[in-house]
Amino acid sequence: MGKVKRVIKKGLGEMGFNAGGGAINWFPGHMAAATRAIRERLKLADLVLEVRDARIPLSSANQDLQPHLSSKRRILALNKRDLANPNIMHKWIHYFDSCKQDCIAINAHSKSSVKKGKMKRATVGPLPGVTQDIAGYKIAHQPSIYVLDSPGVLVPNIPDIETGLKLALAGSVKDSVVGEERIAQYLLAVLNTRGTPLHWTHLNNRRLEGIKFDSEGKREYSLKDLRPKRRKPPNNSDVLYIEDIVTEVQCALYLTLSQFTGNVEDEGDLGGLIEQQFEALQKAFKIPHKASEARLMISKKFLTLFRAGKLGPFILDDVPDANCVS
């Protein structure tokens, strides 16, 4: 992923994610208070369940809290496993196992991962900032067992740009802090350097032909409805509409990358390819050419498809080769 880091640094700048603070103040006040409270409550805990994002098993770790967590009996829960590449996930489980760290991959929205009980449940959501206070729940009487649910907390200063972009792409940092266009550019850089669009060819031969669909007569369906929330599931026509969009997007990226004559390891060439892909995505999403906010609209729709798993499962972190990392 080093080449991704190089092109991002050249094309996007440092973005204020460095330890010096930069121009972006992204660390919410509730996180600072919660971090202090977590340090105090850890003294009372016998077992810690540390929840990380399965797509970024290392980047989603709070390094400031690791010294406090390492002294406790701990289980790593890699959440959102349904969005993570299963061909890579088992390597992460093996990695943490070799580090003598208990680790399980879960999907908090799946009944097979989390059994429902007749008890109070903590409120959760797909966007950061839902839980802002530490809440306690008694789950057993003999013996008395309490569960403390804390907000998700990150470090005040993210040490390097790529870690910051991974967190933003996974939705751990609000899009408005970083900018949707920057996040979308990073996602395209990752897809291109991995050659991911070229692997989409096996999904469906129709997608190689760059099929077009006529949206006339179809109800407009917002990509926002892909985000998990309590609502009725989309009907069959809605699903087909979304799948048509996915097909168009995959075709656009496949064609631009397959016809690309430059070098994706060259920062300038990769940047030029990304610009071409923005134009192709604009056509795929049928966004008016003269729309003043076209790039923002493209970025939002593209990120929604990625985060809903419509572009396939991904793990953005690389499995370390040797020494164990917290």
mmCIF file of N, CA and C in Angstrom, residues 157-280:
data_model
loop_
_atom_site.group_PDB
_atom_site.id
_atom_site.type_symbol
_atom_site.label_atom_id
_atom_site.label_comp_id
_atom_site.label_asym_id
_atom_site.label_seq_id
_atom_site.Cartn_x
_atom_site.Cartn_y
_atom_site.Cartn_z
ATOM 1 N N ASN A 157 -4.871 12.769 17.685
ATOM 2 C CA ASN A 157 -4.046 13.039 16.520
ATOM 3 C C ASN A 157 -3.737 11.739 15.794
ATOM 4 N N ILE A 158 -4.115 11.665 14.531
ATOM 5 C CA ILE A 158 -3.838 10.475 13.739
ATOM 6 C C ILE A 158 -2.468 10.651 13.114
ATOM 7 N N PRO A 159 -1.538 9.717 13.353
ATOM 8 C CA PRO A 159 -0.129 9.918 13.030
ATOM 9 C C PRO A 159 0.213 9.979 11.549
ATOM 10 N N ASP A 160 -0.552 9.301 10.703
ATOM 11 C CA ASP A 160 -0.206 9.340 9.283
ATOM 12 C C ASP A 160 -1.463 9.451 8.441
ATOM 13 N N ILE A 161 -1.295 9.977 7.230
ATOM 14 C CA ILE A 161 -2.423 10.314 6.373
ATOM 15 C C ILE A 161 -3.221 9.091 5.959
ATOM 16 N N GLU A 162 -2.535 7.969 5.687
ATOM 17 C CA GLU A 162 -3.262 6.809 5.183
ATOM 18 C C GLU A 162 -4.152 6.202 6.259
ATOM 19 N N THR A 163 -3.684 6.180 7.495
ATOM 20 C CA THR A 163 -4.536 5.694 8.583
ATOM 21 C C THR A 163 -5.781 6.556 8.696
ATOM 22 N N GLY A 164 -5.593 7.867 8.591
ATOM 23 C CA GLY A 164 -6.729 8.779 8.651
ATOM 24 C C GLY A 164 -7.725 8.546 7.538
ATOM 25 N N LEU A 165 -7.227 8.293 6.338
ATOM 26 C CA LEU A 165 -8.109 8.057 5.201
ATOM 27 C C LEU A 165 -8.840 6.722 5.322
ATOM 28 N N LYS A 166 -8.164 5.710 5.869
ATOM 29 C CA LYS A 166 -8.828 4.419 6.090
ATOM 30 C C LYS A 166 -9.981 4.579 7.084
ATOM 31 N N LEU A 167 -9.734 5.324 8.152
ATOM 32 C CA LEU A 167 -10.777 5.561 9.153
ATOM 33 C C LEU A 167 -11.951 6.317 8.534
ATOM 34 N N ALA A 168 -11.634 7.294 7.696
ATOM 35 C CA ALA A 168 -12.688 8.072 7.046
ATOM 36 C C ALA A 168 -13.474 7.201 6.066
ATOM 37 N N LEU A 169 -12.766 6.383 5.292
ATOM 38 C CA LEU A 169 -13.434 5.517 4.322
ATOM 39 C C LEU A 169 -14.344 4.508 5.006
ATOM 40 N N ALA A 170 -13.931 4.009 6.157
ATOM 41 C CA ALA A 170 -14.749 3.043 6.904
ATOM 42 C C ALA A 170 -15.890 3.716 7.663
ATOM 43 N N GLY A 171 -15.889 5.057 7.713
ATOM 44 C CA GLY A 171 -16.959 5.771 8.384
ATOM 45 C C GLY A 171 -16.713 6.048 9.846
ATOM 46 N N SER A 172 -15.480 5.836 10.316
ATOM 47 C CA SER A 172 -15.163 6.097 11.726
ATOM 48 C C SER A 172 -14.987 7.587 12.000
ATOM 49 N N VAL A 173 -14.680 8.336 10.955
ATOM 50 C CA VAL A 173 -14.575 9.790 11.034
ATOM 51 C C VAL A 173 -15.624 10.361 10.097
ATOM 52 N N LYS A 174 -16.351 11.357 10.532
ATOM 53 C CA LYS A 174 -17.422 11.920 9.711
ATOM 54 C C LYS A 174 -16.876 12.443 8.386
ATOM 55 N N ASP A 175 -17.625 12.211 7.323
ATOM 56 C CA ASP A 175 -17.196 12.612 5.986
ATOM 57 C C ASP A 175 -16.902 14.099 5.885
ATOM 58 N N SER A 176 -17.705 14.909 6.565
ATOM 59 C CA SER A 176 -17.556 16.358 6.468
ATOM 60 C C SER A 176 -16.213 16.835 6.999
ATOM 61 N N VAL A 177 -15.595 16.042 7.857
ATOM 62 C CA VAL A 177 -14.301 16.422 8.426
ATOM 63 C C VAL A 177 -13.200 16.340 7.376
ATOM 64 N N VAL A 178 -13.235 15.295 6.587
ATOM 65 C CA VAL A 178 -12.187 15.045 5.601
ATOM 66 C C VAL A 178 -12.580 15.549 4.222
ATOM 67 N N GLY A 179 -13.835 15.371 3.867
ATOM 68 C CA GLY A 179 -14.312 15.729 2.541
ATOM 69 C C GLY A 179 -14.567 14.490 1.712
ATOM 70 N N GLU A 180 -15.795 14.365 1.230
ATOM 71 C CA GLU A 180 -16.170 13.160 0.479
ATOM 72 C C GLU A 180 -15.306 12.941 -0.755
ATOM 73 N N GLU A 181 -14.945 14.034 -1.439
ATOM 74 C CA GLU A 181 -14.150 13.876 -2.656
ATOM 75 C C GLU A 181 -12.779 13.288 -2.359
ATOM 76 N N ARG A 182 -12.150 13.727 -1.298
ATOM 77 C CA ARG A 182 -10.843 13.183 -0.921
ATOM 78 C C ARG A 182 -10.940 11.700 -0.574
ATOM 79 N N ILE A 183 -11.995 11.341 0.139
ATOM 80 C CA ILE A 183 -12.167 9.938 0.509
ATOM 81 C C ILE A 183 -12.404 9.089 -0.733
ATOM 82 N N ALA A 184 -13.222 9.586 -1.657
ATOM 83 C CA ALA A 184 -13.501 8.851 -2.889
ATOM 84 C C ALA A 184 -12.237 8.700 -3.730
ATOM 85 N N GLN A 185 -11.396 9.721 -3.769
ATOM 86 C CA GLN A 185 -10.132 9.632 -4.499
ATOM 87 C C GLN A 185 -9.233 8.561 -3.893
ATOM 88 N N TYR A 186 -9.228 8.489 -2.588
ATOM 89 C CA TYR A 186 -8.428 7.461 -1.918
ATOM 90 C C TYR A 186 -8.958 6.069 -2.249
ATOM 91 N N LEU A 187 -10.279 5.907 -2.222
ATOM 92 C CA LEU A 187 -10.876 4.618 -2.553
ATOM 93 C C LEU A 187 -10.506 4.201 -3.978
ATOM 94 N N LEU A 188 -10.565 5.129 -4.912
ATOM 95 C CA LEU A 188 -10.188 4.818 -6.292
ATOM 96 C C LEU A 188 -8.718 4.434 -6.385
ATOM 97 N N ALA A 189 -7.862 5.122 -5.621
ATOM 98 C CA ALA A 189 -6.433 4.786 -5.619
ATOM 99 C C ALA A 189 -6.217 3.363 -5.116
ATOM 100 N N VAL A 190 -6.953 2.977 -4.076
ATOM 101 C CA VAL A 190 -6.840 1.624 -3.533
ATOM 102 C C VAL A 190 -7.308 0.596 -4.553
ATOM 103 N N LEU A 191 -8.465 0.832 -5.161
ATOM 104 C CA LEU A 191 -9.008 -0.107 -6.136
ATOM 105 C C LEU A 191 -8.069 -0.279 -7.331
ATOM 106 N N ASN A 192 -7.519 0.838 -7.809
ATOM 107 C CA ASN A 192 -6.664 0.773 -8.994
ATOM 108 C C ASN A 192 -5.335 0.078 -8.722
ATOM 109 N N THR A 193 -4.703 0.399 -7.602
ATOM 110 C CA THR A 193 -3.397 -0.201 -7.313
ATOM 111 C C THR A 193 -3.524 -1.689 -6.992
ATOM 112 N N ARG A 194 -4.684 -2.097 -6.500
ATOM 113 C CA ARG A 194 -4.920 -3.523 -6.260
ATOM 114 C C ARG A 194 -5.423 -4.244 -7.512
ATOM 115 N N GLY A 195 -5.806 -3.473 -8.541
ATOM 116 C CA GLY A 195 -6.357 -4.073 -9.750
ATOM 117 C C GLY A 195 -7.736 -4.660 -9.544
ATOM 118 N N THR A 196 -8.448 -4.181 -8.529
ATOM 119 C CA THR A 196 -9.748 -4.752 -8.175
ATOM 120 C C THR A 196 -10.765 -4.736 -9.319
ATOM 121 N N PRO A 197 -10.921 -3.628 -10.066
ATOM 122 C CA PRO A 197 -11.918 -3.634 -11.149
ATOM 123 C C PRO A 197 -11.681 -4.721 -12.188
ATOM 124 N N LEU A 198 -10.432 -5.124 -12.385
ATOM 125 C CA LEU A 198 -10.143 -6.177 -13.358
ATOM 126 C C LEU A 198 -10.618 -7.530 -12.871
ATOM 127 N N HIS A 199 -10.809 -7.672 -11.563
ATOM 128 C CA HIS A 199 -11.280 -8.932 -10.999
ATOM 129 C C HIS A 199 -12.803 -9.028 -11.008
ATOM 130 N N TRP A 200 -13.462 -7.933 -11.354
ATOM 131 C CA TRP A 200 -14.918 -7.958 -11.398
ATOM 132 C C TRP A 200 -15.437 -8.679 -12.637
ATOM 133 N N THR A 201 -14.560 -9.039 -13.543
ATOM 134 C CA THR A 201 -14.987 -9.648 -14.805
ATOM 135 C C THR A 201 -15.699 -10.972 -14.608
ATOM 136 N N HIS A 202 -15.382 -11.687 -13.525
ATOM 137 C CA HIS A 202 -15.984 -13.009 -13.318
ATOM 138 C C HIS A 202 -17.388 -12.920 -12.744
ATOM 139 N N LEU A 203 -17.800 -11.734 -12.320
ATOM 140 C CA LEU A 203 -19.094 -11.617 -11.656
ATOM 141 C C LEU A 203 -20.252 -11.851 -12.624
ATOM 142 N N ASN A 204 -20.167 -11.233 -13.791
ATOM 143 C CA ASN A 204 -21.268 -11.332 -14.737
ATOM 144 C C ASN A 204 -20.773 -10.827 -16.088
ATOM 145 N N ASN A 205 -20.892 -11.645 -17.108
ATOM 146 C CA ASN A 205 -20.383 -11.257 -18.423
ATOM 147 C C ASN A 205 -21.066 -10.011 -18.964
ATOM 148 N N ARG A 206 -22.304 -9.768 -18.547
ATOM 149 C CA ARG A 206 -23.006 -8.570 -19.003
ATOM 150 C C ARG A 206 -22.266 -7.312 -18.598
ATOM 151 N N ARG A 207 -21.557 -7.376 -17.476
ATOM 152 C CA ARG A 207 -20.880 -6.188 -16.968
ATOM 153 C C ARG A 207 -19.681 -5.813 -17.816
ATOM 154 N N LEU A 208 -19.146 -6.764 -18.560
ATOM 155 C CA LEU A 208 -18.023 -6.463 -19.436
ATOM 156 C C LEU A 208 -18.460 -5.625 -20.629
ATOM 157 N N GLU A 209 -19.735 -5.721 -20.970
ATOM 158 C CA GLU A 209 -20.242 -5.044 -22.148
ATOM 159 C C GLU A 209 -20.647 -3.600 -21.858
ATOM 160 N N GLY A 210 -20.536 -3.196 -20.614
ATOM 161 C CA GLY A 210 -20.923 -1.832 -20.257
ATOM 162 C C GLY A 210 -22.389 -1.582 -20.530
ATOM 163 N N ILE A 211 -23.249 -2.468 -20.035
ATOM 164 C CA ILE A 211 -24.668 -2.371 -20.361
ATOM 165 C C ILE A 211 -25.249 -1.054 -19.880
ATOM 166 N N LYS A 212 -26.229 -0.598 -20.583
ATOM 167 C CA LYS A 212 -26.923 0.635 -20.251
ATOM 168 C C LYS A 212 -28.348 0.295 -19.830
ATOM 169 N N PHE A 213 -28.879 1.072 -18.951
ATOM 170 C CA PHE A 213 -30.255 0.833 -18.577
ATOM 171 C C PHE A 213 -31.029 2.131 -18.685
ATOM 172 N N ASP A 214 -32.283 1.988 -18.991
ATOM 173 C CA ASP A 214 -33.151 3.147 -19.163
ATOM 174 C C ASP A 214 -33.924 3.342 -17.866
ATOM 175 N N SER A 215 -33.627 4.415 -17.183
ATOM 176 C CA SER A 215 -34.264 4.640 -15.887
ATOM 177 C C SER A 215 -35.642 5.263 -16.029
ATOM 178 N N GLU A 216 -36.049 5.576 -17.264
ATOM 179 C CA GLU A 216 -37.361 6.176 -17.469
ATOM 180 C C GLU A 216 -38.453 5.216 -17.012
ATOM 181 N N GLY A 217 -39.348 5.702 -16.237
ATOM 182 C CA GLY A 217 -40.426 4.867 -15.758
ATOM 183 C C GLY A 217 -40.109 4.175 -14.452
ATOM 184 N N LYS A 218 -38.818 4.236 -14.039
ATOM 185 C CA LYS A 218 -38.445 3.622 -12.769
ATOM 186 C C LYS A 218 -38.493 4.670 -11.661
ATOM 187 N N ARG A 219 -38.939 4.254 -10.502
ATOM 188 C CA ARG A 219 -38.962 5.174 -9.374
ATOM 189 C C ARG A 219 -37.537 5.483 -8.964
ATOM 190 N N GLU A 220 -37.245 6.751 -8.733
ATOM 191 C CA GLU A 220 -35.910 7.117 -8.259
ATOM 192 C C GLU A 220 -35.711 6.543 -6.865
ATOM 193 N N TYR A 221 -34.583 5.913 -6.666
ATOM 194 C CA TYR A 221 -34.296 5.250 -5.394
ATOM 195 C C TYR A 221 -32.993 5.786 -4.851
ATOM 196 N N SER A 222 -33.045 6.360 -3.669
ATOM 197 C CA SER A 222 -31.860 6.999 -3.103
ATOM 198 C C SER A 222 -30.877 5.965 -2.584
ATOM 199 N N LEU A 223 -29.583 6.176 -2.887
ATOM 200 C CA LEU A 223 -28.556 5.281 -2.374
ATOM 201 C C LEU A 223 -28.448 5.378 -0.862
ATOM 202 N N LYS A 224 -28.979 6.449 -0.279
ATOM 203 C CA LYS A 224 -28.948 6.580 1.177
ATOM 204 C C LYS A 224 -29.726 5.452 1.843
ATOM 205 N N ASP A 225 -30.678 4.883 1.108
ATOM 206 C CA ASP A 225 -31.491 3.818 1.676
ATOM 207 C C ASP A 225 -30.715 2.523 1.838
ATOM 208 N N LEU A 226 -29.476 2.471 1.322
ATOM 209 C CA LEU A 226 -28.639 1.299 1.533
ATOM 210 C C LEU A 226 -28.065 1.280 2.943
ATOM 211 N N ARG A 227 -28.030 2.433 3.585
ATOM 212 C CA ARG A 227 -27.459 2.498 4.917
ATOM 213 C C ARG A 227 -28.369 1.781 5.896
ATOM 214 N N PRO A 228 -27.782 0.988 6.820
ATOM 215 C CA PRO A 228 -28.629 0.237 7.763
ATOM 216 C C PRO A 228 -29.433 1.150 8.661
ATOM 217 N N LYS A 229 -30.716 0.913 8.707
ATOM 218 C CA LYS A 229 -31.586 1.684 9.583
ATOM 219 C C LYS A 229 -32.891 0.904 9.726
ATOM 220 N N ARG A 230 -33.716 1.305 10.654
ATOM 221 C CA ARG A 230 -34.980 0.623 10.871
ATOM 222 C C ARG A 230 -35.997 1.132 9.859
ATOM 223 N N ARG A 231 -36.205 0.376 8.803
ATOM 224 C CA ARG A 231 -37.159 0.744 7.772
ATOM 225 C C ARG A 231 -37.540 -0.524 7.023
ATOM 226 N N LYS A 232 -38.602 -0.444 6.262
ATOM 227 C CA LYS A 232 -39.017 -1.584 5.467
ATOM 228 C C LYS A 232 -37.979 -1.852 4.384
ATOM 229 N N PRO A 233 -37.705 -3.123 4.085
ATOM 230 C CA PRO A 233 -36.730 -3.436 3.045
ATOM 231 C C PRO A 233 -37.220 -2.958 1.694
ATOM 232 N N PRO A 234 -36.303 -2.615 0.759
ATOM 233 C CA PRO A 234 -36.722 -2.161 -0.566
ATOM 234 C C PRO A 234 -37.409 -3.288 -1.322
ATOM 235 N N ASN A 235 -38.345 -2.918 -2.208
ATOM 236 C CA ASN A 235 -39.021 -3.944 -2.989
ATOM 237 C C ASN A 235 -38.125 -4.395 -4.142
ATOM 238 N N ASN A 236 -38.610 -5.357 -4.917
ATOM 239 C CA ASN A 236 -37.774 -5.949 -5.961
ATOM 240 C C ASN A 236 -37.314 -4.941 -6.998
ATOM 241 N N SER A 237 -38.181 -3.995 -7.365
ATOM 242 C CA SER A 237 -37.783 -3.015 -8.365
ATOM 243 C C SER A 237 -36.671 -2.109 -7.846
ATOM 244 N N ASP A 238 -36.728 -1.817 -6.543
ATOM 245 C CA ASP A 238 -35.671 -1.004 -5.939
ATOM 246 C C ASP A 238 -34.343 -1.746 -5.981
ATOM 247 N N VAL A 239 -34.365 -3.044 -5.661
ATOM 248 C CA VAL A 239 -33.147 -3.852 -5.664
ATOM 249 C C VAL A 239 -32.547 -3.897 -7.061
ATOM 250 N N LEU A 240 -33.407 -4.104 -8.068
ATOM 251 C CA LEU A 240 -32.921 -4.130 -9.444
ATOM 252 C C LEU A 240 -32.318 -2.794 -9.838
ATOM 253 N N TYR A 241 -32.921 -1.711 -9.378
ATOM 254 C CA TYR A 241 -32.405 -0.380 -9.691
ATOM 255 C C TYR A 241 -31.003 -0.203 -9.116
ATOM 256 N N ILE A 242 -30.817 -0.625 -7.864
ATOM 257 C CA ILE A 242 -29.509 -0.515 -7.233
ATOM 258 C C ILE A 242 -28.499 -1.403 -7.946
ATOM 259 N N GLU A 243 -28.901 -2.617 -8.301
ATOM 260 C CA GLU A 243 -27.985 -3.521 -8.985
ATOM 261 C C GLU A 243 -27.581 -2.977 -10.348
ATOM 262 N N ASP A 244 -28.495 -2.282 -11.015
ATOM 263 C CA ASP A 244 -28.150 -1.641 -12.284
ATOM 264 C C ASP A 244 -27.091 -0.567 -12.078
ATOM 265 N N ILE A 245 -27.224 0.199 -11.004
ATOM 266 C CA ILE A 245 -26.236 1.232 -10.702
ATOM 267 C C ILE A 245 -24.881 0.594 -10.426
ATOM 268 N N VAL A 246 -24.886 -0.475 -9.628
ATOM 269 C CA VAL A 246 -23.638 -1.181 -9.324
ATOM 270 C C VAL A 246 -22.986 -1.677 -10.611
ATOM 271 N N THR A 247 -23.792 -2.226 -11.507
ATOM 272 C CA THR A 247 -23.276 -2.724 -12.778
ATOM 273 C C THR A 247 -22.629 -1.599 -13.573
ATOM 274 N N GLU A 248 -23.296 -0.461 -13.642
ATOM 275 C CA GLU A 248 -22.759 0.681 -14.384
ATOM 276 C C GLU A 248 -21.434 1.160 -13.775
ATOM 277 N N VAL A 249 -21.392 1.223 -12.462
ATOM 278 C CA VAL A 249 -20.181 1.683 -11.781
ATOM 279 C C VAL A 249 -19.031 0.711 -12.009
ATOM 280 N N GLN A 250 -19.297 -0.570 -11.871
ATOM 281 C CA GLN A 250 -18.247 -1.562 -12.072
ATOM 282 C C GLN A 250 -17.759 -1.574 -13.513
ATOM 283 N N CYS A 251 -18.685 -1.408 -14.444
ATOM 284 C CA CYS A 251 -18.279 -1.335 -15.850
ATOM 285 C C CYS A 251 -17.401 -0.117 -16.101
ATOM 286 N N ALA A 252 -17.797 1.021 -15.532
ATOM 287 C CA ALA A 252 -17.042 2.257 -15.735
ATOM 288 C C ALA A 252 -15.611 2.116 -15.234
ATOM 289 N N LEU A 253 -15.446 1.537 -14.048
ATOM 290 C CA LEU A 253 -14.108 1.390 -13.480
ATOM 291 C C LEU A 253 -13.312 0.306 -14.192
ATOM 292 N N TYR A 254 -13.993 -0.766 -14.595
ATOM 293 C CA TYR A 254 -13.310 -1.832 -15.336
ATOM 294 C C TYR A 254 -12.767 -1.310 -16.671
ATOM 295 N N LEU A 255 -13.619 -0.592 -17.407
ATOM 296 C CA LEU A 255 -13.216 -0.113 -18.726
ATOM 297 C C LEU A 255 -12.090 0.909 -18.637
ATOM 298 N N THR A 256 -12.181 1.843 -17.693
ATOM 299 C CA THR A 256 -11.134 2.863 -17.576
ATOM 300 C C THR A 256 -9.799 2.246 -17.176
ATOM 301 N N LEU A 257 -9.827 1.249 -16.291
ATOM 302 C CA LEU A 257 -8.571 0.636 -15.864
ATOM 303 C C LEU A 257 -8.014 -0.301 -16.940
ATOM 304 N N SER A 258 -8.890 -1.048 -17.611
ATOM 305 C CA SER A 258 -8.419 -1.984 -18.634
ATOM 306 C C SER A 258 -7.836 -1.253 -19.845
ATOM 307 N N GLN A 259 -8.318 -0.031 -20.105
ATOM 308 C CA GLN A 259 -7.818 0.754 -21.238
ATOM 309 C C GLN A 259 -6.684 1.702 -20.838
ATOM 310 N N PHE A 260 -6.334 1.684 -19.584
ATOM 311 C CA PHE A 260 -5.284 2.570 -19.054
ATOM 312 C C PHE A 260 -3.909 2.108 -19.534
ATOM 313 N N THR A 261 -3.148 3.026 -20.142
ATOM 314 C CA THR A 261 -1.826 2.680 -20.685
ATOM 315 C C THR A 261 -0.681 3.184 -19.818
ATOM 316 N N GLY A 262 -1.007 3.847 -18.735
ATOM 317 C CA GLY A 262 0.033 4.371 -17.859
ATOM 318 C C GLY A 262 0.445 3.354 -16.813
ATOM 319 N N ASN A 263 1.088 3.837 -15.757
ATOM 320 C CA ASN A 263 1.605 3.007 -14.674
ATOM 321 C C ASN A 263 0.916 3.420 -13.375
ATOM 322 N N VAL A 264 0.163 2.495 -12.775
ATOM 323 C CA VAL A 264 -0.556 2.848 -11.547
ATOM 324 C C VAL A 264 0.397 3.110 -10.389
ATOM 325 N N GLU A 265 1.673 2.720 -10.537
ATOM 326 C CA GLU A 265 2.648 2.998 -9.490
ATOM 327 C C GLU A 265 3.265 4.385 -9.629
ATOM 328 N N ASP A 266 2.922 5.064 -10.721
ATOM 329 C CA ASP A 266 3.391 6.439 -10.920
ATOM 330 C C ASP A 266 2.313 7.394 -10.417
ATOM 331 N N GLU A 267 2.701 8.327 -9.546
ATOM 332 C CA GLU A 267 1.721 9.213 -8.923
ATOM 333 C C GLU A 267 0.944 10.031 -9.940
ATOM 334 N N GLY A 268 1.665 10.543 -10.961
ATOM 335 C CA GLY A 268 1.004 11.359 -11.972
ATOM 336 C C GLY A 268 0.032 10.555 -12.816
ATOM 337 N N ASP A 269 0.459 9.381 -13.234
ATOM 338 C CA ASP A 269 -0.402 8.519 -14.039
ATOM 339 C C ASP A 269 -1.646 8.091 -13.264
ATOM 340 N N LEU A 270 -1.455 7.712 -12.013
ATOM 341 C CA LEU A 270 -2.585 7.275 -11.197
ATOM 342 C C LEU A 270 -3.562 8.423 -10.967
ATOM 343 N N GLY A 271 -3.018 9.615 -10.750
ATOM 344 C CA GLY A 271 -3.887 10.774 -10.568
ATOM 345 C C GLY A 271 -4.706 11.062 -11.817
ATOM 346 N N GLY A 272 -4.083 10.918 -12.991
ATOM 347 C CA GLY A 272 -4.813 11.120 -14.232
ATOM 348 C C GLY A 272 -5.903 10.081 -14.439
ATOM 349 N N LEU A 273 -5.618 8.840 -14.075
ATOM 350 C CA LEU A 273 -6.614 7.776 -14.179
ATOM 351 C C LEU A 273 -7.817 8.062 -13.289
ATOM 352 N N ILE A 274 -7.545 8.524 -12.085
ATOM 353 C CA ILE A 274 -8.631 8.836 -11.153
ATOM 354 C C ILE A 274 -9.531 9.931 -11.713
ATOM 355 N N GLU A 275 -8.941 10.926 -12.384
ATOM 356 C CA GLU A 275 -9.741 11.987 -12.990
ATOM 357 C C GLU A 275 -10.639 11.409 -14.086
ATOM 358 N N GLN A 276 -10.103 10.501 -14.892
ATOM 359 C CA GLN A 276 -10.910 9.853 -15.924
ATOM 360 C C GLN A 276 -12.054 9.060 -15.302
ATOM 361 N N GLN A 277 -11.772 8.432 -14.186
ATOM 362 C CA GLN A 277 -12.793 7.616 -13.543
ATOM 363 C C GLN A 277 -13.898 8.464 -12.921
ATOM 364 N N PHE A 278 -13.558 9.654 -12.467
ATOM 365 C CA PHE A 278 -14.596 10.558 -11.976
ATOM 366 C C PHE A 278 -15.562 10.907 -13.107
ATOM 367 N N GLU A 279 -15.026 11.145 -14.298
ATOM 368 C CA GLU A 279 -15.871 11.447 -15.445
ATOM 369 C C GLU A 279 -16.739 10.246 -15.804
ATOM 370 N N ALA A 280 -16.155 9.042 -15.756
ATOM 371 C CA ALA A 280 -16.913 7.831 -16.066
ATOM 372 C C ALA A 280 -17.995 7.573 -15.020
#
